[in-house]
mmCIF file of C-alpha atoms in Angstrom:
data_model
loop_
_atom_site.group_PDB
_atom_site.id
_atom_site.type_symbol
_atom_site.label_atom_id
_atom_site.label_comp_id
_atom_site.label_asym_id
_atom_site.label_seq_id
_atom_site.Cartn_x
_atom_site.Cartn_y
_atom_site.Cartn_z
ATOM 1 C CA MET M 1 5.608 -21.602 14.756
ATOM 2 C CA LYS M 2 5.307 -21.351 10.995
ATOM 3 C CA ARG M 3 1.839 -20.084 10.099
ATOM 4 C CA ASN M 4 0.187 -18.946 6.884
ATOM 5 C CA GLY M 5 -3.101 -17.150 7.526
ATOM 6 C CA HIS M 6 -4.125 -16.096 4.017
ATOM 7 C CA ILE M 7 -4.642 -18.860 1.440
ATOM 8 C CA HIS M 8 -7.169 -19.188 -1.383
ATOM 9 C CA THR M 9 -8.733 -22.350 -2.721
ATOM 10 C CA PRO M 10 -10.414 -24.035 -5.713
ATOM 11 C CA PHE M 11 -13.585 -22.215 -4.636
ATOM 12 C CA CYS M 12 -12.064 -18.919 -5.775
ATOM 13 C CA PRO M 13 -13.703 -17.870 -9.075
ATOM 14 C CA HIS M 14 -10.625 -15.934 -10.182
ATOM 15 C CA GLY M 15 -8.033 -18.396 -8.891
ATOM 16 C CA THR M 16 -6.933 -21.881 -9.902
ATOM 17 C CA LYS M 17 -8.492 -25.289 -9.400
ATOM 18 C CA ASP M 18 -5.555 -26.557 -7.362
ATOM 19 C CA SER M 19 -7.022 -28.836 -4.705
ATOM 20 C CA PHE M 20 -7.048 -28.250 -0.959
ATOM 21 C CA GLU M 21 -4.801 -31.254 -0.625
ATOM 22 C CA GLN M 22 -2.194 -29.678 -2.914
ATOM 23 C CA TYR M 23 -2.032 -26.618 -0.667
ATOM 24 C CA ILE M 24 -1.959 -28.737 2.494
ATOM 25 C CA GLU M 25 0.756 -31.061 1.277
ATOM 26 C CA GLN M 26 2.789 -28.065 0.163
ATOM 27 C CA ALA M 27 2.374 -26.567 3.636
ATOM 28 C CA ILE M 28 3.473 -29.747 5.388
ATOM 29 C CA GLN M 29 6.454 -30.132 3.082
ATOM 30 C CA ALA M 30 7.500 -26.522 3.844
ATOM 31 C CA GLY M 31 7.266 -27.115 7.593
ATOM 32 C CA PHE M 32 4.181 -25.041 8.349
ATOM 33 C CA GLU M 33 2.227 -26.028 11.445
ATOM 34 C CA ASP M 34 -0.835 -23.795 11.161
ATOM 35 C CA ILE M 35 -2.734 -22.614 8.075
ATOM 36 C CA THR M 36 -5.969 -20.770 7.382
ATOM 37 C CA PHE M 37 -7.898 -21.093 4.153
ATOM 38 C CA THR M 38 -9.441 -17.663 3.589
ATOM 39 C CA GLU M 39 -11.584 -17.863 0.481
ATOM 40 C CA HIS M 40 -13.227 -14.653 -0.715
ATOM 41 C CA ALA M 41 -16.611 -14.623 1.008
ATOM 42 C CA PRO M 42 -19.640 -14.098 -1.234
ATOM 43 C CA LEU M 43 -20.334 -10.470 -1.925
ATOM 44 C CA PRO M 44 -23.682 -9.103 -0.686
ATOM 45 C CA THR M 45 -26.427 -10.385 -3.003
ATOM 46 C CA ASN M 46 -27.638 -6.823 -3.656
ATOM 47 C CA PHE M 47 -24.127 -5.579 -4.541
ATOM 48 C CA VAL M 48 -23.153 -5.530 -8.225
ATOM 49 C CA ASP M 49 -19.569 -6.710 -8.644
ATOM 50 C CA PRO M 50 -17.889 -4.126 -10.923
ATOM 51 C CA THR M 51 -15.232 -6.524 -12.265
ATOM 52 C CA PRO M 52 -15.715 -7.685 -15.882
ATOM 53 C CA LEU M 53 -16.372 -11.331 -14.988
ATOM 54 C CA GLN M 54 -18.057 -10.554 -11.668
ATOM 55 C CA ASP M 55 -15.822 -13.130 -10.018
ATOM 56 C CA SER M 56 -14.549 -11.334 -6.947
ATOM 57 C CA GLY M 57 -16.231 -13.628 -4.396
ATOM 58 C CA MET M 58 -17.248 -17.238 -4.113
ATOM 59 C CA GLN M 59 -20.801 -18.249 -4.957
ATOM 60 C CA PRO M 60 -23.248 -18.220 -2.007
ATOM 61 C CA LYS M 61 -24.409 -21.713 -2.933
ATOM 62 C CA ASP M 62 -20.893 -23.036 -2.381
ATOM 63 C CA VAL M 63 -20.342 -21.797 1.177
ATOM 64 C CA ASP M 64 -21.750 -24.852 2.952
ATOM 65 C CA THR M 65 -19.726 -27.221 0.749
ATOM 66 C CA TYR M 66 -16.581 -25.163 1.367
ATOM 67 C CA ILE M 67 -17.058 -25.358 5.122
ATOM 68 C CA LYS M 68 -17.897 -29.072 5.120
ATOM 69 C CA THR M 69 -14.888 -29.861 2.930
ATOM 70 C CA LEU M 70 -12.572 -28.067 5.350
ATOM 71 C CA GLN M 71 -14.157 -29.755 8.361
ATOM 72 C CA ASN M 72 -13.386 -33.115 6.795
ATOM 73 C CA LEU M 73 -9.818 -32.058 6.014
ATOM 74 C CA GLN M 74 -9.326 -30.880 9.598
ATOM 75 C CA VAL M 75 -10.036 -34.440 10.730
ATOM 76 C CA GLN M 76 -8.016 -36.038 7.962
ATOM 77 C CA TYR M 77 -4.879 -34.022 8.682
ATOM 78 C CA ALA M 78 -5.336 -33.603 12.433
ATOM 79 C CA ASN M 79 -2.029 -35.313 13.232
ATOM 80 C CA ASN M 80 -0.049 -33.363 10.629
ATOM 81 C CA ILE M 81 -1.121 -29.727 10.644
ATOM 82 C CA LYS M 82 -3.644 -27.324 12.142
ATOM 83 C CA ILE M 83 -6.170 -26.234 9.518
ATOM 84 C CA ARG M 84 -8.450 -23.273 10.213
ATOM 85 C CA ILE M 85 -11.676 -22.576 8.368
ATOM 86 C CA GLY M 86 -11.664 -18.953 7.255
ATOM 87 C CA PHE M 87 -12.813 -16.313 4.848
ATOM 88 C CA GLU M 88 -11.513 -13.090 3.401
ATOM 89 C CA VAL M 89 -14.439 -10.755 3.896
ATOM 90 C CA ASP M 90 -14.785 -7.586 1.842
ATOM 91 C CA TYR M 91 -15.582 -4.354 3.548
ATOM 92 C CA ILE M 92 -17.838 -2.473 1.113
ATOM 93 C CA MET M 93 -18.940 0.976 2.167
ATOM 94 C CA GLY M 94 -22.717 1.085 2.399
ATOM 95 C CA TYR M 95 -23.094 -2.701 2.736
ATOM 96 C CA GLU M 96 -22.194 -3.018 6.387
ATOM 97 C CA GLU M 97 -25.536 -4.447 7.444
ATOM 98 C CA GLU M 98 -25.525 -7.131 4.732
ATOM 99 C CA THR M 99 -21.976 -8.122 5.702
ATOM 100 C CA LYS M 100 -22.933 -8.195 9.375
ATOM 101 C CA GLN M 101 -25.877 -10.496 8.619
ATOM 102 C CA TRP M 102 -23.681 -12.865 6.571
ATOM 103 C CA LEU M 103 -21.108 -13.049 9.354
ATOM 104 C CA HIS M 104 -23.878 -13.720 11.889
ATOM 105 C CA THR M 105 -25.057 -16.649 9.759
ATOM 106 C CA TYR M 106 -21.663 -18.322 9.414
ATOM 107 C CA GLY M 107 -19.566 -16.867 12.229
ATOM 108 C CA SER M 108 -19.994 -19.757 14.615
ATOM 109 C CA VAL M 109 -18.170 -22.122 12.233
ATOM 110 C CA ILE M 110 -15.429 -19.718 11.159
ATOM 111 C CA ASP M 111 -12.102 -20.229 12.935
ATOM 112 C CA ASP M 112 -10.269 -17.253 11.492
ATOM 113 C CA ALA M 113 -10.998 -14.409 9.059
ATOM 114 C CA ILE M 114 -9.542 -11.372 7.303
ATOM 115 C CA LEU M 115 -11.290 -8.063 6.591
ATOM 116 C CA SER M 116 -10.059 -6.472 3.369
ATOM 117 C CA VAL M 117 -10.763 -3.486 1.160
ATOM 118 C CA HIS M 118 -10.854 -4.116 -2.593
ATOM 119 C CA PHE M 119 -13.774 -1.879 -3.565
ATOM 120 C CA LEU M 120 -13.965 1.892 -3.346
ATOM 121 C CA LYS M 121 -17.115 3.941 -3.739
ATOM 122 C CA ILE M 122 -16.394 6.784 -6.157
ATOM 123 C CA ASN M 123 -19.005 9.228 -7.387
ATOM 124 C CA GLY M 124 -21.768 6.839 -6.388
ATOM 125 C CA GLU M 125 -20.217 3.862 -8.182
ATOM 126 C CA TYR M 126 -17.914 1.083 -7.029
ATOM 127 C CA VAL M 127 -14.564 0.166 -8.478
ATOM 128 C CA CYS M 128 -12.279 -2.785 -7.741
ATOM 129 C CA ILE M 129 -9.155 -0.789 -7.110
ATOM 130 C CA ASP M 130 -6.687 -3.683 -7.452
ATOM 131 C CA TYR M 131 -8.167 -5.240 -10.601
ATOM 132 C CA SER M 132 -5.663 -3.930 -13.156
ATOM 133 C CA ASP M 133 -3.290 -1.063 -13.798
ATOM 134 C CA SER M 134 -5.630 0.290 -16.485
ATOM 135 C CA VAL M 135 -8.616 0.360 -14.097
ATOM 136 C CA PHE M 136 -6.395 2.004 -11.516
ATOM 137 C CA MET M 137 -5.275 4.762 -13.934
ATOM 138 C CA ASP M 138 -8.823 5.280 -15.202
ATOM 139 C CA THR M 139 -9.915 5.775 -11.596
ATOM 140 C CA VAL M 140 -7.095 8.264 -11.052
ATOM 141 C CA GLN M 141 -8.516 10.317 -13.895
ATOM 142 C CA LYS M 142 -11.958 10.239 -12.287
ATOM 143 C CA VAL M 143 -10.808 11.396 -8.865
ATOM 144 C CA GLY M 144 -8.188 13.879 -10.099
ATOM 145 C CA SER M 145 -4.879 12.509 -8.792
ATOM 146 C CA VAL M 146 -3.054 9.454 -7.527
ATOM 147 C CA GLU M 147 -2.673 11.115 -4.147
ATOM 148 C CA ARG M 148 -6.423 11.628 -3.893
ATOM 149 C CA LEU M 149 -7.069 7.971 -4.718
ATOM 150 C CA TYR M 150 -4.580 6.869 -2.040
ATOM 151 C CA HIS M 151 -6.408 9.030 0.512
ATOM 152 C CA MET M 152 -9.750 7.506 -0.473
ATOM 153 C CA TYR M 153 -8.347 4.025 -0.078
ATOM 154 C CA TYR M 154 -6.942 4.651 3.410
ATOM 155 C CA ASP M 155 -10.133 6.387 4.474
ATOM 156 C CA THR M 156 -12.045 3.231 3.462
ATOM 157 C CA VAL M 157 -9.591 0.970 5.322
ATOM 158 C CA GLN M 158 -10.080 3.188 8.354
ATOM 159 C CA GLN M 159 -13.842 2.821 8.053
ATOM 160 C CA SER M 160 -13.465 -0.950 7.831
ATOM 161 C CA ILE M 161 -11.562 -0.989 11.111
ATOM 162 C CA GLU M 162 -14.205 1.129 12.852
ATOM 163 C CA ALA M 163 -17.274 -0.484 11.258
ATOM 164 C CA ASP M 164 -19.810 -2.346 13.381
ATOM 165 C CA LEU M 165 -19.966 -5.751 11.697
ATOM 166 C CA GLY M 166 -21.205 -7.615 14.762
ATOM 167 C CA THR M 167 -19.814 -10.258 17.057
ATOM 168 C CA PHE M 168 -18.110 -12.204 14.275
ATOM 169 C CA LYS M 169 -16.303 -9.304 12.618
ATOM 170 C CA PRO M 170 -12.889 -10.444 11.325
ATOM 171 C CA LYS M 171 -10.092 -9.402 13.647
ATOM 172 C CA ARG M 172 -7.302 -9.293 11.067
ATOM 173 C CA ILE M 173 -6.944 -6.397 8.623
ATOM 174 C CA GLY M 174 -5.928 -7.567 5.164
ATOM 175 C CA HIS M 175 -3.147 -6.048 3.027
ATOM 176 C CA PRO M 176 -3.702 -2.438 4.259
ATOM 177 C CA THR M 177 -1.422 -0.942 1.613
ATOM 178 C CA LEU M 178 -3.007 -2.714 -1.354
ATOM 179 C CA ILE M 179 -3.215 0.680 -3.002
ATOM 180 C CA HIS M 180 0.544 0.322 -3.641
ATOM 181 C CA LYS M 181 -0.105 -2.512 -6.107
ATOM 182 C CA PHE M 182 0.388 -0.242 -9.136
ATOM 183 C CA GLN M 183 2.957 2.171 -7.712
ATOM 184 C CA HIS M 184 5.427 1.436 -10.492
ATOM 185 C CA ALA M 185 2.705 1.915 -13.106
ATOM 186 C CA HIS M 186 1.769 5.462 -12.071
ATOM 187 C CA GLN M 187 5.427 6.205 -11.161
ATOM 188 C CA GLU M 188 4.532 8.960 -8.709
ATOM 189 C CA THR M 189 6.045 9.170 -5.276
ATOM 190 C CA ILE M 190 3.164 9.476 -2.836
ATOM 191 C CA ASP M 191 3.799 10.341 0.796
ATOM 192 C CA ASP M 192 1.222 8.182 2.572
ATOM 193 C CA HIS M 193 3.230 7.738 5.741
ATOM 194 C CA GLU M 194 0.693 9.563 7.895
ATOM 195 C CA GLN M 195 -2.224 7.493 6.539
ATOM 196 C CA ILE M 196 -0.409 4.170 7.109
ATOM 197 C CA GLU M 197 0.577 5.250 10.620
ATOM 198 C CA HIS M 198 -3.023 6.134 11.372
ATOM 199 C CA VAL M 199 -4.206 2.734 10.140
ATOM 200 C CA LEU M 200 -1.658 0.931 12.298
ATOM 201 C CA GLN M 201 -2.612 2.986 15.348
ATOM 202 C CA SER M 202 -6.278 2.114 14.758
ATOM 203 C CA ILE M 203 -5.461 -1.591 14.397
ATOM 204 C CA LYS M 204 -3.598 -1.384 17.709
ATOM 205 C CA HIS M 205 -6.436 0.524 19.386
ATOM 206 C CA HIS M 206 -9.007 -2.090 18.372
ATOM 207 C CA ASN M 207 -6.727 -5.015 19.322
ATOM 208 C CA TYR M 208 -6.803 -6.371 15.768
ATOM 209 C CA GLU M 209 -4.169 -8.352 13.896
ATOM 210 C CA LEU M 210 -2.216 -7.372 10.798
ATOM 211 C CA ASP M 211 -2.070 -9.442 7.603
ATOM 212 C CA VAL M 212 1.626 -9.398 6.669
ATOM 213 C CA ASN M 213 1.022 -10.124 3.025
ATOM 214 C CA SER M 214 3.807 -11.247 0.697
ATOM 215 C CA ALA M 215 1.808 -11.221 -2.552
ATOM 216 C CA GLY M 216 2.893 -7.701 -3.501
ATOM 217 C CA TYR M 217 6.412 -8.951 -4.166
ATOM 218 C CA ALA M 218 5.006 -11.013 -7.056
ATOM 219 C CA LYS M 219 3.146 -8.069 -8.639
ATOM 220 C CA LYS M 220 5.288 -6.377 -11.289
ATOM 221 C CA PHE M 221 4.061 -2.888 -10.464
ATOM 222 C CA CYS M 222 4.351 -3.311 -6.693
ATOM 223 C CA LEU M 223 7.488 -5.296 -5.749
ATOM 224 C CA GLU M 224 7.018 -4.987 -1.984
ATOM 225 C CA SER M 225 4.985 -6.562 0.757
ATOM 226 C CA TYR M 226 1.665 -5.227 2.007
ATOM 227 C CA PRO M 227 2.530 -3.299 4.142
ATOM 228 C CA PRO M 228 6.179 -2.468 3.343
ATOM 229 C CA ILE M 229 8.788 -3.839 5.752
ATOM 230 C CA ARG M 230 9.305 -0.537 7.602
ATOM 231 C CA TYR M 231 5.660 -0.628 8.660
ATOM 232 C CA ILE M 232 5.797 -4.305 9.580
ATOM 233 C CA GLU M 233 8.634 -3.357 11.913
ATOM 234 C CA HIS M 234 6.625 -0.475 13.321
ATOM 235 C CA ALA M 235 3.569 -2.696 13.818
ATOM 236 C CA LYS M 236 5.733 -5.087 15.780
ATOM 237 C CA GLN M 237 6.943 -2.232 17.958
ATOM 238 C CA LEU M 238 3.296 -1.385 18.591
ATOM 239 C CA GLN M 239 2.802 -5.023 19.640
ATOM 240 C CA ILE M 240 0.224 -5.647 16.928
ATOM 241 C CA PRO M 241 -0.089 -9.399 16.312
ATOM 242 C CA LEU M 242 1.464 -10.171 12.917
ATOM 243 C CA VAL M 243 0.227 -13.061 10.767
ATOM 244 C CA PHE M 244 2.048 -14.001 7.614
ATOM 245 C CA GLY M 245 -0.165 -14.414 4.577
ATOM 246 C CA SER M 246 0.989 -15.528 1.144
ATOM 247 C CA ASP M 247 -2.402 -14.722 -0.430
ATOM 248 C CA ALA M 248 -1.733 -17.742 -2.656
ATOM 249 C CA HIS M 249 -4.214 -18.464 -5.436
ATOM 250 C CA GLN M 250 -2.267 -21.517 -6.591
ATOM 251 C CA ALA M 251 -0.513 -24.207 -4.587
ATOM 252 C CA LYS M 252 2.983 -23.437 -5.840
ATOM 253 C CA ASP M 253 2.701 -19.964 -4.321
ATOM 254 C CA PHE M 254 1.729 -21.293 -0.910
ATOM 255 C CA ASP M 255 4.761 -19.874 0.893
ATOM 256 C CA GLN M 256 5.836 -17.251 -1.643
ATOM 257 C CA PHE M 257 8.425 -14.840 -0.208
ATOM 258 C CA PHE M 258 8.023 -16.242 3.327
ATOM 259 C CA GLU M 259 11.774 -16.219 3.786
ATOM 260 C CA GLU M 260 11.921 -12.503 2.988
ATOM 261 C CA LEU M 261 9.372 -11.647 5.670
ATOM 262 C CA GLN M 262 10.144 -14.254 8.335
ATOM 263 C CA PRO M 263 12.826 -12.083 10.045
ATOM 264 C CA TYR M 264 10.254 -9.370 10.708
ATOM 265 C CA LEU M 265 7.451 -11.520 12.093
#
């Protein structure tokens, strides 16, 4: 079964205004049978988004409309494709309780969800680690080395896996090697094998799924999937459920690089 479990929508403040229907029609044309729209959930209201435009998550006022729109589309396309209502939820260290409360509010109408790390807490402040290569390199200067930043990222991913976020905690871990996004910008070879292995073992231990994310191929400083293929293969050996995700923010990218990853799913 062809499935895409990581798709963004016109409700994404930093994406495009391509309609739900454009994504759905693209999916049907490409032969997909099962898709999940996973818009960035609103960030906790008491969290200050560190990105310049503060556009990392959807607006809280739009959540009900987002859900209702997808419920209508589920009915409209019921005979053509399975559509799941989902969110990409940020794990933010120190905001576990706020995230848990949000999930408790909306969890009963969520069909599928991803838990991702985009924000790291560094010296008491938060940084969006995948925002740009310049932000990444500035953060390297703050923490002392690329290797140290990698360790901080994987430590936070590990905390996300272990965090108590309640009954409706997402069961799929999003792009767990996102820290590789700027690997060809810093041009250092970092041995993070042990950290990735530990993350995969933890995903297995908690019976979670893995987001096999193709978006890294499209990033000029990454040029690989999240995680890289060798770890997708290892996750499969561990019998971790693998779910392809294009992480598309525009309809034309709906199934980007699916063919490259399909043999490993």
